[in-house]
XYZ file of C-alpha atoms in Angstrom:
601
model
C -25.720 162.123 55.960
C -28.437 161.095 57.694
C -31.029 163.640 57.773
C -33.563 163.731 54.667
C -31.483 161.452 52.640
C -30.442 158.331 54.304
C -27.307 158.512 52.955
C -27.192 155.155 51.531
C -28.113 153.121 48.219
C -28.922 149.237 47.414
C -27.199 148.144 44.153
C -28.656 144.594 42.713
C -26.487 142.752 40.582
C -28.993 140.058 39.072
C -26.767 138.351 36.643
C -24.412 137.970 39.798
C -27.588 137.902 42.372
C -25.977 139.651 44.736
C -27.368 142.593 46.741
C -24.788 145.258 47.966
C -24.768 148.593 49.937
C -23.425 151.457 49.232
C -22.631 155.144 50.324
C -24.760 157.816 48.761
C -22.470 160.160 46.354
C -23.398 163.010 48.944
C -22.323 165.552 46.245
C -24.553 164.629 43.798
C -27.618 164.507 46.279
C -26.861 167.902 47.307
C -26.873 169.035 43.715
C -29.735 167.104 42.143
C -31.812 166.922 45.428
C -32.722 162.808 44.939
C -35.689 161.220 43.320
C -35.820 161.838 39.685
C -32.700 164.333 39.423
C -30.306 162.166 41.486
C -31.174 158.783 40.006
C -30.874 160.516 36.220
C -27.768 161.661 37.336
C -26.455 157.948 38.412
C -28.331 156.683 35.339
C -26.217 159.238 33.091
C -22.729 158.062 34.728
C -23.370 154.192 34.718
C -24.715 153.496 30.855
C -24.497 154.556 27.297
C -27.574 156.228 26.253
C -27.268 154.144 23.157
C -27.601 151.519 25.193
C -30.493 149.302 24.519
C -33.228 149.227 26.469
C -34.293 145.614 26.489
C -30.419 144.163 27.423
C -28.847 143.694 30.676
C -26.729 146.875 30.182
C -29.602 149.144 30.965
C -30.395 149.834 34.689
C -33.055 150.572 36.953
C -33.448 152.606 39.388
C -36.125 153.278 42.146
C -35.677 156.385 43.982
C -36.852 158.247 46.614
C -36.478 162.112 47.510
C -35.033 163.261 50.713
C -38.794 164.360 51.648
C -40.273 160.850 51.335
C -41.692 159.496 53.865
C -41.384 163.220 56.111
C -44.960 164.294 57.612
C -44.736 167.272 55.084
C -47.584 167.925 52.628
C -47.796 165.191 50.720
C -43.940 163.433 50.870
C -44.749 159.438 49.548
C -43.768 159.273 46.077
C -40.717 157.726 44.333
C -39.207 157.783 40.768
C -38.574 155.017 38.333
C -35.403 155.654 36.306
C -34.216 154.116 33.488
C -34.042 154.315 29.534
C -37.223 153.838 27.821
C -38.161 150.975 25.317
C -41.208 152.699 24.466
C -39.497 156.186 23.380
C -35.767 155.906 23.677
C -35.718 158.768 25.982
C -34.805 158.643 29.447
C -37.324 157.866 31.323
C -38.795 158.679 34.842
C -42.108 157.777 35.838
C -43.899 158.796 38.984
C -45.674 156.984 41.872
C -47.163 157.059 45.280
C -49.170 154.991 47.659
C -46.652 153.676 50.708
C -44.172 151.897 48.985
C -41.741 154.853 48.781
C -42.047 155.761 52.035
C -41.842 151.598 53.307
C -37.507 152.074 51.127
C -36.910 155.214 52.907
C -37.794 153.422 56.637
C -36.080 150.350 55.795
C -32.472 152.310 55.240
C -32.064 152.818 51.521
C -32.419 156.122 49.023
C -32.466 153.869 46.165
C -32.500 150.580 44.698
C -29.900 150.241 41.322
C -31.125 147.033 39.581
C -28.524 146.080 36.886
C -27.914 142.604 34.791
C -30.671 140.434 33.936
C -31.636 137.094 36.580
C -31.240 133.662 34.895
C -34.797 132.913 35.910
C -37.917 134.907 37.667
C -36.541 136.946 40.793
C -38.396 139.318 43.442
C -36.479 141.733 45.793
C -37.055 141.241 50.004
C -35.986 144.285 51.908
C -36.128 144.198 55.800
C -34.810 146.904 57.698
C -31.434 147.051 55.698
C -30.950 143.870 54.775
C -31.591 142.371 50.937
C -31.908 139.239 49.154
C -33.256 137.515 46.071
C -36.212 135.031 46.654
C -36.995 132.858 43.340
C -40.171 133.888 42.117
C -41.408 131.565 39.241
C -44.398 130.842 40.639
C -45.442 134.437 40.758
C -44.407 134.723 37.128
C -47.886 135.172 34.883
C -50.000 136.410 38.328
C -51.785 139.719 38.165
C -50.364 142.641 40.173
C -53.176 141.657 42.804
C -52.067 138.217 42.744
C -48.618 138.777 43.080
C -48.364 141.315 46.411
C -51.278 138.821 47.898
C -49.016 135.846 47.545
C -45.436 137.834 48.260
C -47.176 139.203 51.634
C -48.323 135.136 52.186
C -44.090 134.590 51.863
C -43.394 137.725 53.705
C -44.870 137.062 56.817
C -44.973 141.101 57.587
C -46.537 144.027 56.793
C -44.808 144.431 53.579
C -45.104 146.985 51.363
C -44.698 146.107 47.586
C -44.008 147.303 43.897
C -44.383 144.510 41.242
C -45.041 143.934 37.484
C -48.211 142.289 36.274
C -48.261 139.799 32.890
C -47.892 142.962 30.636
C -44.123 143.760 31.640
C -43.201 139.784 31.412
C -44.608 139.589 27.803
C -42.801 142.885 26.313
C -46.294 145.278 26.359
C -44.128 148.413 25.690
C -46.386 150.691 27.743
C -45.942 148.508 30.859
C -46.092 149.493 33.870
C -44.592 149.100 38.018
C -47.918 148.865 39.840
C -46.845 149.388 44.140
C -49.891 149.201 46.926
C -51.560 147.018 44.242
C -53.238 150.157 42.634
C -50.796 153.136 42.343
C -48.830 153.328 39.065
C -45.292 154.103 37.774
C -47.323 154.221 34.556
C -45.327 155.703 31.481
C -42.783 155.213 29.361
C -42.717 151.232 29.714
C -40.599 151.158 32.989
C -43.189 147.448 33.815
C -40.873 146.367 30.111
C -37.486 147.071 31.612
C -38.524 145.364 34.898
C -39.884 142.041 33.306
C -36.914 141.449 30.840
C -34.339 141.724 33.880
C -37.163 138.491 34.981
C -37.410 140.811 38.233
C -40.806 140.583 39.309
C -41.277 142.534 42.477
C -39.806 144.730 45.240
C -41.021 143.710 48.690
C -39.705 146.286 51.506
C -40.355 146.216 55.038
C -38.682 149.153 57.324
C -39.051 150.882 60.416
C -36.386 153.276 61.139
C -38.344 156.482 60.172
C -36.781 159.331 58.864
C -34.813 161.890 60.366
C -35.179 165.534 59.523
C -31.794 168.294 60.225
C -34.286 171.166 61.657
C -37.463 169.536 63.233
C -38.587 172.841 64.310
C -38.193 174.870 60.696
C -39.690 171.664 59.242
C -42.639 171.478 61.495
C -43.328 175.232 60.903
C -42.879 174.571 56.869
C -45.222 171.669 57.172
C -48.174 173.882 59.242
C -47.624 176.936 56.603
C -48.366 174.096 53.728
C -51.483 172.441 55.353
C -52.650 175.609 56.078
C -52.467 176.704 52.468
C -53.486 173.319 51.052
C -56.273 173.140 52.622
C -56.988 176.978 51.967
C -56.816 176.118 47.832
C -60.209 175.400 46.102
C -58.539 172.666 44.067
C -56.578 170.934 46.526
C -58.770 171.718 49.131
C -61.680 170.725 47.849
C -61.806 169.868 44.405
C -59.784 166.654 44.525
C -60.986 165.569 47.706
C -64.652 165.649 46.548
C -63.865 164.293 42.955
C -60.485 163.285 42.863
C -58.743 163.834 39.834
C -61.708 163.432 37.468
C -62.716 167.038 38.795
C -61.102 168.229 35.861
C -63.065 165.790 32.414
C -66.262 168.615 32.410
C -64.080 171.531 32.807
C -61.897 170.289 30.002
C -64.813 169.728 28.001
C -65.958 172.909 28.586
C -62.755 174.264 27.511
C -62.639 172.481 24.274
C -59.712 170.724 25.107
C -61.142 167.703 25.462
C -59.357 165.810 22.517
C -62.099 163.230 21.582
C -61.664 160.143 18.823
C -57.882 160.442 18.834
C -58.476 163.980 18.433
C -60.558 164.461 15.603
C -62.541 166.739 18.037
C -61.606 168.894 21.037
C -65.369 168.144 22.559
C -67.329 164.815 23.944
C -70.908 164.673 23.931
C -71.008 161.924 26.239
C -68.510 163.853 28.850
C -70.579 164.085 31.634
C -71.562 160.354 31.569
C -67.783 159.687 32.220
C -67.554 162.475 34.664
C -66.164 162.840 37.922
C -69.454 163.821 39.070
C -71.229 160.621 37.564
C -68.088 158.632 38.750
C -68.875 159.112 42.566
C -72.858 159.149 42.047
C -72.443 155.326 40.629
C -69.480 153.228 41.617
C -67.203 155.577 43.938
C -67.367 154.088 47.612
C -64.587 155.968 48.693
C -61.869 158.190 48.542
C -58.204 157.466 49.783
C -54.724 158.793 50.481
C -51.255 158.066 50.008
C -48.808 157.871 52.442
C -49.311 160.797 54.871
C -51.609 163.093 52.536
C -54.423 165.193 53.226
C -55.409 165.876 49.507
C -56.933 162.514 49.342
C -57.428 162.097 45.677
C -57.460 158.480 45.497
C -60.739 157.272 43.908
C -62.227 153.513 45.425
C -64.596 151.906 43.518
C -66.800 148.710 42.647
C -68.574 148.106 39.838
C -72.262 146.913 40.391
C -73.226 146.404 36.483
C -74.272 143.042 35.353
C -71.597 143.252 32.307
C -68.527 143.989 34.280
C -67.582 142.792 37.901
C -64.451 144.327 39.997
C -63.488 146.800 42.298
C -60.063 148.568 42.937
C -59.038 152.021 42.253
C -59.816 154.758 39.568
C -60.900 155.280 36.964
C -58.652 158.932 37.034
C -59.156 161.481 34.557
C -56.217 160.748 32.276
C -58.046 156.898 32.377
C -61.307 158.111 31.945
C -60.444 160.374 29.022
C -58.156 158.118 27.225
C -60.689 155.053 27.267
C -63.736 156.904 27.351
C -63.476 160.525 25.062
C -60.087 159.722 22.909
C -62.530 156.085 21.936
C -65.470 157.964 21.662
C -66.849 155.495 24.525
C -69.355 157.249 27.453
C -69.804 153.468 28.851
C -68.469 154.115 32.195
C -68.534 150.722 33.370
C -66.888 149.657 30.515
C -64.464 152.944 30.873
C -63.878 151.326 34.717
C -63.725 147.650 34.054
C -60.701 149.056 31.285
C -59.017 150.314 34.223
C -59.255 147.491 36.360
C -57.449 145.263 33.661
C -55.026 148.074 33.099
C -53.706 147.845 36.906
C -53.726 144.732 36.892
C -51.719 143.377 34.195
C -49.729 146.399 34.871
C -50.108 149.136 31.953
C -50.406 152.629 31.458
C -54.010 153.417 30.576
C -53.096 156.788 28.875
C -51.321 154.963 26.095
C -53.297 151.923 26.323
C -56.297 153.862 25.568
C -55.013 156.198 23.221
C -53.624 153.336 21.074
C -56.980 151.430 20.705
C -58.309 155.308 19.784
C -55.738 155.541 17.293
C -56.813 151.693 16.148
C -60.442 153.048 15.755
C -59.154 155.472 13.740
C -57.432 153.047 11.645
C -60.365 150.710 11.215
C -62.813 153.759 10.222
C -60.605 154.740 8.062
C -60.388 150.998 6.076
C -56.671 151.005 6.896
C -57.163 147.772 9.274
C -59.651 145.083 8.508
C -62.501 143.324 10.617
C -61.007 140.401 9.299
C -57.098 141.444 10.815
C -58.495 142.857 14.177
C -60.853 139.898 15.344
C -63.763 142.122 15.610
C -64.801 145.150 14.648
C -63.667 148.623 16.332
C -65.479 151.735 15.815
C -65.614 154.485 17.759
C -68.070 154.174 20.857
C -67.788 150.360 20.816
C -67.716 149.535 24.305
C -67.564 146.071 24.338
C -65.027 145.318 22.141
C -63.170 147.778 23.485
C -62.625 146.102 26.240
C -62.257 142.711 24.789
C -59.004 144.352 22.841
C -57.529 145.782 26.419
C -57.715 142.071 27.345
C -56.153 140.956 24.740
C -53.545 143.263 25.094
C -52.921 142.355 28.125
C -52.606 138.666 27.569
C -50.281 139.510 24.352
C -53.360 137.694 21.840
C -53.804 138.713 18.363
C -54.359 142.033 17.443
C -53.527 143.421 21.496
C -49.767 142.129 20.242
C -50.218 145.341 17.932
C -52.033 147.487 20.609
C -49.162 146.420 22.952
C -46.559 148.434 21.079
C -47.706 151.909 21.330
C -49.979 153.816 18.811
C -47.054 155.274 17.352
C -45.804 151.636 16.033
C -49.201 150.754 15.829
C -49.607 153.361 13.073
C -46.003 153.426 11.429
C -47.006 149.581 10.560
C -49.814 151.280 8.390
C -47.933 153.973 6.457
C -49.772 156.519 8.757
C -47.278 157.812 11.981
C -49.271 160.949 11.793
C -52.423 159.297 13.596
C -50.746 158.976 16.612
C -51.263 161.510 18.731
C -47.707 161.305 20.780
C -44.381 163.394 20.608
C -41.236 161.048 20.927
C -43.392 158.368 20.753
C -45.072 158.597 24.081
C -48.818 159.016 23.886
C -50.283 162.780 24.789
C -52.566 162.986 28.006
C -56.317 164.437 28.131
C -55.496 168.340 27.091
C -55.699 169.609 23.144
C -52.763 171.523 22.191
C -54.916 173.406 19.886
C -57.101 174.214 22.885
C -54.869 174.788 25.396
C -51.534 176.477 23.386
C -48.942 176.392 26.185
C -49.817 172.491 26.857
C -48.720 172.003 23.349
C -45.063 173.754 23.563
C -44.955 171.153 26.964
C -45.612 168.328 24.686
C -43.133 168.745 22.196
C -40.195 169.927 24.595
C -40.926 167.385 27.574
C -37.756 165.240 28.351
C -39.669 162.155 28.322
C -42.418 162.593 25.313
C -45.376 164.386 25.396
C -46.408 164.794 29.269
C -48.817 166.934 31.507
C -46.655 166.141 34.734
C -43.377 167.940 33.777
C -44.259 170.922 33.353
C -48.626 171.592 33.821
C -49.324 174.661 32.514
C -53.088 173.629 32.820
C -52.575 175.165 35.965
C -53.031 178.847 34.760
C -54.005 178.478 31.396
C -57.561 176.432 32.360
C -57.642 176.571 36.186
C -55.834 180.127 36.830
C -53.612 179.417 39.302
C -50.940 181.200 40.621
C -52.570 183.258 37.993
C -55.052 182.866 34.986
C -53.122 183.033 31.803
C -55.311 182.733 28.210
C -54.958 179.549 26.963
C -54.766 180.976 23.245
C -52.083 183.023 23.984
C -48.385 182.390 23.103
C -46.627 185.022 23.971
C -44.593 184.361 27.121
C -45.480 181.039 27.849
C -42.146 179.980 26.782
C -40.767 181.469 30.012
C -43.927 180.292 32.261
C -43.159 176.792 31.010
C -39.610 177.064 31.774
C -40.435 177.883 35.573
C -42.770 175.112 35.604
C -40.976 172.558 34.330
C -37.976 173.157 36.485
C -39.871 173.590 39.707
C -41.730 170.213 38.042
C -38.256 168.762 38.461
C -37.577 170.056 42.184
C -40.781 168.279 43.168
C -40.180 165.254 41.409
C -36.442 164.942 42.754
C -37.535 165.887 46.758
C -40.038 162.812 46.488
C -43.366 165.021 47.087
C -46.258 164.810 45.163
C -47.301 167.485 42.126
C -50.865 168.087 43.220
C -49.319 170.242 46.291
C -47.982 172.749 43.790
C -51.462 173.958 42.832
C -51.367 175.398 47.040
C -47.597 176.007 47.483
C -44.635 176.982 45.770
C -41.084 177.529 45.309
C -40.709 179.244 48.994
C -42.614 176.475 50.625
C -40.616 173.607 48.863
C -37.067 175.613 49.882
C -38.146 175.584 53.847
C -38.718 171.822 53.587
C -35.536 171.004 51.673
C -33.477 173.178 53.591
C -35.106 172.190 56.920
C -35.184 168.399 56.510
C -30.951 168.186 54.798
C -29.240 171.150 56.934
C -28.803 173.382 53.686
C -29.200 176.564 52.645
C -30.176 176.918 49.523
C -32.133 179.878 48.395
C -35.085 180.255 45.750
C -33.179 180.759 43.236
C -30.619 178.035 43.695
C -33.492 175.697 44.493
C -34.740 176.241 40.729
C -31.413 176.370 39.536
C -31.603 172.776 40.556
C -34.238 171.959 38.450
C -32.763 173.571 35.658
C -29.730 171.123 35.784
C -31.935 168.364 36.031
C -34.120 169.292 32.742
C -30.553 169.847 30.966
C -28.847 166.494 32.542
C -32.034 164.603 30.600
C -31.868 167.087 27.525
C -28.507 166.096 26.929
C -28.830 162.014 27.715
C -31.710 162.301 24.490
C -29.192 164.129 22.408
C -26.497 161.217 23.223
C -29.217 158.554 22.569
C -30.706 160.296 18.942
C -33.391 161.678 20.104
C -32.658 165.442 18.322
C -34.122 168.459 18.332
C -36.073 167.946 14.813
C -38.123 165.659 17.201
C -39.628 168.953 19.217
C -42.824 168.944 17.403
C -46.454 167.834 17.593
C -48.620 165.844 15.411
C -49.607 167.406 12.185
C -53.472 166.840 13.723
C -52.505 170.231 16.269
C -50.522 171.650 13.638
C -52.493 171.472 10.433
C -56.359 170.485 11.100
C -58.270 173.291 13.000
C -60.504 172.549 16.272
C -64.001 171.768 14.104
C -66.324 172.449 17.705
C -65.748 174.306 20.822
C -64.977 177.658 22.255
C -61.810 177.357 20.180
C -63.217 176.513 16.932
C -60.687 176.876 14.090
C -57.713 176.976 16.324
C -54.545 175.330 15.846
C -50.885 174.863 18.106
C -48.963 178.033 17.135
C -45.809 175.501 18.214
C -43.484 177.605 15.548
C -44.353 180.976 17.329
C -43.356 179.425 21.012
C -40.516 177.190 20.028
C -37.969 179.616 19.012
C -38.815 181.564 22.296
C -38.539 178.175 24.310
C -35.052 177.586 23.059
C -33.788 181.326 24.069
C -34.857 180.960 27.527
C -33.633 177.998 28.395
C -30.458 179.396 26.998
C -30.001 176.535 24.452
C -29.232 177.447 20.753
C -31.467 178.019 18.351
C -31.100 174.569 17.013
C -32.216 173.488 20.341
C -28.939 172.200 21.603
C -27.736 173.222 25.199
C -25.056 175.617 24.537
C -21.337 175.103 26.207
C -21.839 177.975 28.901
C -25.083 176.911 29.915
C -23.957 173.486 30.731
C -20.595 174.918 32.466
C -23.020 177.380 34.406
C -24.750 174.208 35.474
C -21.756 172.358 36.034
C -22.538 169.565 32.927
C -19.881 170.226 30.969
């Protein structure tokens, strides 16, 4: 097993601080491809999903698809796996840059990290061989800090995934920050990591990776540059702008959810535009590891308020702390980001929670007196004086640090924050934009644009243009997309090639690079067990179907501006519909024979 997949796994025992390899369960890769299917899988068999997030009895897992690091389209991400302290779900979050590719080359799948380190720990990885390297005196460094002084120790050309001060304090929305600016961003995977006191992953490798069919894999790889490049969006769109392409077209849409979505519209939109972002402080763009999309945004601020340079803002930054805070400062916007990465937090619920905070302190539920300052909407400056704070666990950003949804709960108001199981919504109105809404309330992880995007045909029209304000059939659409979602996610490629290929492309590639034959259909079959494997960890871990819903904001309060003015999420019209198709009951609960059809019973 040696082709794709490496056939082999690192399991870290930090209470015992022992490092140990193992065989890949070649079944299970063959049946939930690798990445985020296989490591849920392993996740599912090795702890309770009652299990508490914070204690030793929780695991993580890094893990790479059998397409990482391949010279396919764009094959260098990697999944974090574990079970969420900021929703209780399982979660899996998403990253790039070259660190995935750096475990693949250096012999290992995935890394199992289980137990908890008597004292601060980092992970060094060369070529096969693992050990634990003390690391108090990284403990309380940046994410910048820490890979500059693990490469110091290294001596190589390491690559490296590490936690900033934001995962060692308990910030529930923090984050694994690899490449020192690409993010496993959501659902607090950075909280996990820092209460295990592991600080960092440093991996150097250079066996490559073998493929089973070099031939039908170098074919499937011209056929997908061809039609990536051929694409308008990934073509050309997110080259030129990167993913910040899409703030005026949202805008436009009126899906633009602005002041913690009071508003579906921002008057200030094209300030904080991809077009103003690479007029002003964009020097260049950049790719991850082997990519021709080139997406990656690098900038420098040259405002005499803010100093830095790094990468972003992206759209889902420059929407949550610019439009959902009613801020079109975008220096301010960027100099956000920049503290973001590197204390290591998610900026979609970073910025959604101050939102939510404004909305709190407008309304006279929070006091001048309680915040430190006052917090309006549009106020740039303190703005990002509270994502400071937040970041250094002071004051009020102790309040900011656990999610809007606790945030509000601790005011008698859990309806002003705008998440679904907890986890934050990204930059697209569910009033606006209906089929984004059923995605929010049945994602496996809390409401998410990257498990299922039906942006892609409601707004941009691709493989086809569907009307956003429609909700028939987008039950089944969503479905599709968040299986295939799951495909993508589990082969280790990243999501922006599915605006230019599809299911066919992604079943050469698997097939050519692991010697099977799977077809289409079995290919999306494998998706589907992966959405059920998670469905069914949230049922075990209380997180019920009563939970499938949105905030009363997209239920109850009509869009007030925009092309869809007086609209609301029809959720109760797609729900029922969703359930039926995924061939769950109509309490939402996977029924008996669809689990035995996908061999979970």
């Amino acid at each position: 097993m040696d082709k794709g997949w490496k056939g082999q796994l690192l399991r870290v025992d930090l209470t015992a601080g022992t490092c140990k390899t193992e065989a890949l369960n070649e079944k299970w890769a063959k049946t939930y491809l690798g990445g985020r299917g296989l490591a849920s899988k392993y996740l599912c068999e090795e702890i309770s999903p009652e299990v508490d997030p914070m204690s030793p009895e929780n695991k993580l897992i890094m893990a790479t698809g059998p397409l990482t690091g391949t010279y396919g389209a764009a094959n260098g991400r990697y999944m974090v796996i574990t079970k969420s302290p900021l929703t209780g779900t399982i979660a899996s979050s998403n990253s790039g840059g070259y660190f995935p590719s750096e475990l693949k080359y250096a012999g290992f799948d995935m890394i199992i990290f289980e137990g908890k380190s008597a004292h601060p720990v980092y992970l060094q990885i060369r070529d096969g061989k693992a050990e634990l390297i003390g690391a108090v005196h990284l403990w309380g460094k940046s994410t910048n800090e820490t890979e500059d002084a693990i490469l110091s120790e290294f001596h190589g050309d390491a690559k490296i995934a590490c936690i900033g001060p934001a995962g060692e304090i308990g910030v529930h929305f923090s984050c694994i920050i690899n490449d020192k600016h690409r993010a496993a961003g959501r659902s607090g995977v950075g909280m996990v990591m820092g209460s295990k006191n592991l600080k960092a992953v440093a991996v150097r490798g250079t066996g490559g990776v073998k493929v089973a069919n070099p031939k039908a894999y170098r074919d499937a790889a011209l056929e997908a540059y061809g039609m990536l490049k051929e694409n308008p969006v990934t073509g050309e769109g997110l080259g030129a702008l990167g993913t910040p392409v899409l703030l005026n077209i949202m805008n436009q849409s009126g899906g633009l959810p602005t002041r913690n979505a009071q508003t579906g519209t921002f008057e200030g939109a094209e300030a904080i535009s991809g077009e103003t972002l690479a007029s002003s402080y964009l020097k260049r763009n950049k790719s991850c590891m082997g990519c021709i999309i080139s997406c990656g945004r690098v900038t420098k601020l040259s405002d005499s308020r803010y100093e830095g340079d790094g990468e972003g803002p992206e759209y889902e930054t420059l929407w949550a702390i610019g439009a959902a805070c009613g801020i079109s400062d975008l220096a301010a916007i960027t100099k956000a980001n920049y503290i973001c990465n590197e204390a290591g937090m998610d900026t979609i619920t970073a910025g959604s929670t101050i939102g939510c905070a404004m909305e709190l302190f407008e309304k006279g539920l929070v006091s001048e007196e309680e915040i430190g300052m006052s917090l309006n909407f549009g106020d740039a400056e303190n703005m990002v004086k509270l994502m400071e704070m937040t970041a250094k666990g002071e004051g009020f950003g102790k309040k900011i640090g656990l999610g809007s949804y606790r945030l509000a709960d601790s005011y008698g108001v859990p309806e002003l924050s705008m998440s679904v199981k907890k986890l934050e919504f990204p930059a697209y109105d569910a009033r606006a934009v209906q089929g984004m809404g059923l995605e929010y309330a049945t994602s496996n992880r809390g409401a998410c644009h990257v498990r299922g995007y039906l942006i892609s045909p409601e707004i941009l029209g691709l493989p086809e243009k569907l009307d956003p304000a429609e909700t028939e059939g987008k039950a089944g659409w969503l479905k599709i997309f968040q299986d295939f979602t799951a495909v993508v996610d589990s082969a280790g490629v990243c999501l922006f090639t599915t605006f230019g290929i599809g299911v066919p492309q992604f079943t050469k590639f698997c097939n050519a690079a692991n010697g099977t034959s799977m077809s289409d259909e079995e290919l999306l079959e494998a998706g589907d067990r992966i959405y059920n494997l998670e469905r069914v960890f949230n049922l075990k871990a209380g997180i019920d179907p009563s939970q499938d819903k949105l905030p009363k904001r997209m239920i109850e309060e009509p869009l007030p501006d925009g092309p869809s003015k007086g609209e609301v999420c029809k959720l109760d019209q797609m729900l029922p519909d969703y359930y039926q198709v995924r061939g769950w009951g109509k309490d939402g609960i996977p029924t008996e024979e669809k689990l035995q059809s996908l061999g979970l019973a």
